[in-house]
Coordinates of C-alpha atoms in Angstrom, one line a residue:
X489 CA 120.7 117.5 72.1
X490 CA 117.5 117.1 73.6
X491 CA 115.9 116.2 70.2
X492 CA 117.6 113.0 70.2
X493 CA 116.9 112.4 74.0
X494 CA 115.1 109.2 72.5
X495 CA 117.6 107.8 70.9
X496 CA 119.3 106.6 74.2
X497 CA 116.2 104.5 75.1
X498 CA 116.7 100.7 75.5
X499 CA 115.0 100.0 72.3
X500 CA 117.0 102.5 70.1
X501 CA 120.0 101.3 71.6
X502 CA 119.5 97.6 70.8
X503 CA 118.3 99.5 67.2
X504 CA 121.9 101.2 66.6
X505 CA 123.9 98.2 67.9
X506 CA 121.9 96.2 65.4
X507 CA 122.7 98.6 62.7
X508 CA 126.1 99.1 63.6
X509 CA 126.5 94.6 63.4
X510 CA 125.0 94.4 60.1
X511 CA 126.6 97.5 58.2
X512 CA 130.0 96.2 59.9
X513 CA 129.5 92.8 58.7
X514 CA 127.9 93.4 55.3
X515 CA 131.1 95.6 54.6
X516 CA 133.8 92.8 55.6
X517 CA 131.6 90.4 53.7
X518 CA 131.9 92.5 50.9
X519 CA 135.9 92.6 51.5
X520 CA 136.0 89.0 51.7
X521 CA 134.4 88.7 48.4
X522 CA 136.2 91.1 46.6
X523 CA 139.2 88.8 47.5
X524 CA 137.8 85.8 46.1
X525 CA 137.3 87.6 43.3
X526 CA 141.0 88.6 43.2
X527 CA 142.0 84.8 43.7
X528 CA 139.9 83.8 40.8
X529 CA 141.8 86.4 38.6
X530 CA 139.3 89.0 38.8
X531 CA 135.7 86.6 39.0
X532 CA 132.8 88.9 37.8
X533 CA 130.3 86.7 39.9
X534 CA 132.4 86.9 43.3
X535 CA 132.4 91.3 42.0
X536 CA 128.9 91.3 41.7
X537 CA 128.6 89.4 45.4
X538 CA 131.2 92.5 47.1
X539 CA 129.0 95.0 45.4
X540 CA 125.7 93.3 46.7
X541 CA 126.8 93.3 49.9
X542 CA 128.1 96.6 50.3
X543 CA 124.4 98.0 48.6
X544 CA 123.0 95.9 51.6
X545 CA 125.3 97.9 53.8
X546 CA 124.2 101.3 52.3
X547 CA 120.4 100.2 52.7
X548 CA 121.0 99.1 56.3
X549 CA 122.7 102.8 56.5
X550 CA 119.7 104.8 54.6
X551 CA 117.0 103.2 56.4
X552 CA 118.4 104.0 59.9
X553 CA 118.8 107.0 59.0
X554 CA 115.2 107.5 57.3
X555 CA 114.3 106.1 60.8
X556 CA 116.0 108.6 63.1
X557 CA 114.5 111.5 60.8
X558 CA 111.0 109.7 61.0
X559 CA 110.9 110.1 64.6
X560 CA 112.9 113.3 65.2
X561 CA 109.9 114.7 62.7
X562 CA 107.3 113.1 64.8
X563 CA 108.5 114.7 68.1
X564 CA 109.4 118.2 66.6
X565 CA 105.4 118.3 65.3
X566 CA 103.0 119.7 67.3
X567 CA 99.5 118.1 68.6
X568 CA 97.4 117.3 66.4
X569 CA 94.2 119.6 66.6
X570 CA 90.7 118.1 65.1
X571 CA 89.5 120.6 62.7
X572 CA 85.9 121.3 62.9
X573 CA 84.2 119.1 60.3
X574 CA 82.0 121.4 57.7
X575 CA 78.4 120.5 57.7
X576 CA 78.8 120.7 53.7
X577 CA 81.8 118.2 53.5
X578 CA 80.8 114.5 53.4
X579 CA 84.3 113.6 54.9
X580 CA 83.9 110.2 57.3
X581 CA 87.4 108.7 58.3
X582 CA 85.4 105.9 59.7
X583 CA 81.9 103.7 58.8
X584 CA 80.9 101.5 60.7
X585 CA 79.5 98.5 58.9
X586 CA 76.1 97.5 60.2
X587 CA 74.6 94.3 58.6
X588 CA 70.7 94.3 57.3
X589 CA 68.5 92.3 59.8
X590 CA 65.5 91.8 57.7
X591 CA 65.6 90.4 54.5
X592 CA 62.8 91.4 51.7
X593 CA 61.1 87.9 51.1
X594 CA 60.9 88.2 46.9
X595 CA 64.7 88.8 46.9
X596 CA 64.9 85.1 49.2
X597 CA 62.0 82.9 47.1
X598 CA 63.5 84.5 43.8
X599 CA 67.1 81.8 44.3
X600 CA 66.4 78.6 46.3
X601 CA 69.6 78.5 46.1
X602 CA 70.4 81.8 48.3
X603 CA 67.4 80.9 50.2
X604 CA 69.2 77.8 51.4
X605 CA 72.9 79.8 52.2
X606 CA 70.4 82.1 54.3
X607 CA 68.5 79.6 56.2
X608 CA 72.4 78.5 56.9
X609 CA 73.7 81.3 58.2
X610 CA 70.5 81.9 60.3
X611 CA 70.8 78.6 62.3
X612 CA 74.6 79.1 62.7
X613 CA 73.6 82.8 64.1
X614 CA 71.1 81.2 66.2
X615 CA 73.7 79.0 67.5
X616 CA 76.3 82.1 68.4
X617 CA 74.0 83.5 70.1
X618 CA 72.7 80.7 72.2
X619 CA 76.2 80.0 73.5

């Protein structure tokens, strides 16, 4: 029982009630269009509606579930422990991106038209930074 300790918290409580509301009402939906359907003489549209509403019900049901497991898994693992990275692996979980600060002239003259974007975003740098 202490595994599920956290599923009395205030947020997993508002979680199960919510669960409980929407399988309940999905379901009674359902019954209520399976009786249309009945009053019709047997409506294949208002069948299709009791069936879609009782899949709802079952994916309300299987993702609760999925939930509940999700965390139970999550408590039950231990810490995580860094493993020491190899000095032969070229593993990097993060990079961080640092932008060039000088610009090669001949790439600039080469496309007045880039030259222009760049003397752009240089005055509206120069106007971040002055602020």
């Amino acid at each position: 029982m202490r595994r599920f300790r956290f599923a009395v918290r205030p947020g997993w409580l508002a979680l199960h009630v919510l669960c409980l509301a929407l399988i309940v009402t999905m379901v009674l939906l359902g019954r209520w269009q399976l009786i249309v359907s009945d009053e019709k003489h047997f409506s294949l549209q208002n069948f299709g509606y009791a069936l879609q509403w009782w899949a709802f019900s079952c994916f309300v049901a299987f993702m609760w579930v999925r939930l509940m497991r999700d965390r139970l898994r999550r408590s039950d693992a231990p810490a995580a422990v860094p493993e020491p990275v190899d000095s032969t692996e070229s593993a990097v979980s993060y990079r961080r991106y640092v932008m060039p600060s000088v610009q090669t002239q001949s790439a600039a003259s080469s496309d007045p038209a880039l030259a222009a974007y760049n003397d752009y975003l240089a005055k509206l740098a120069a106007q971040d930074t002055s602020r």
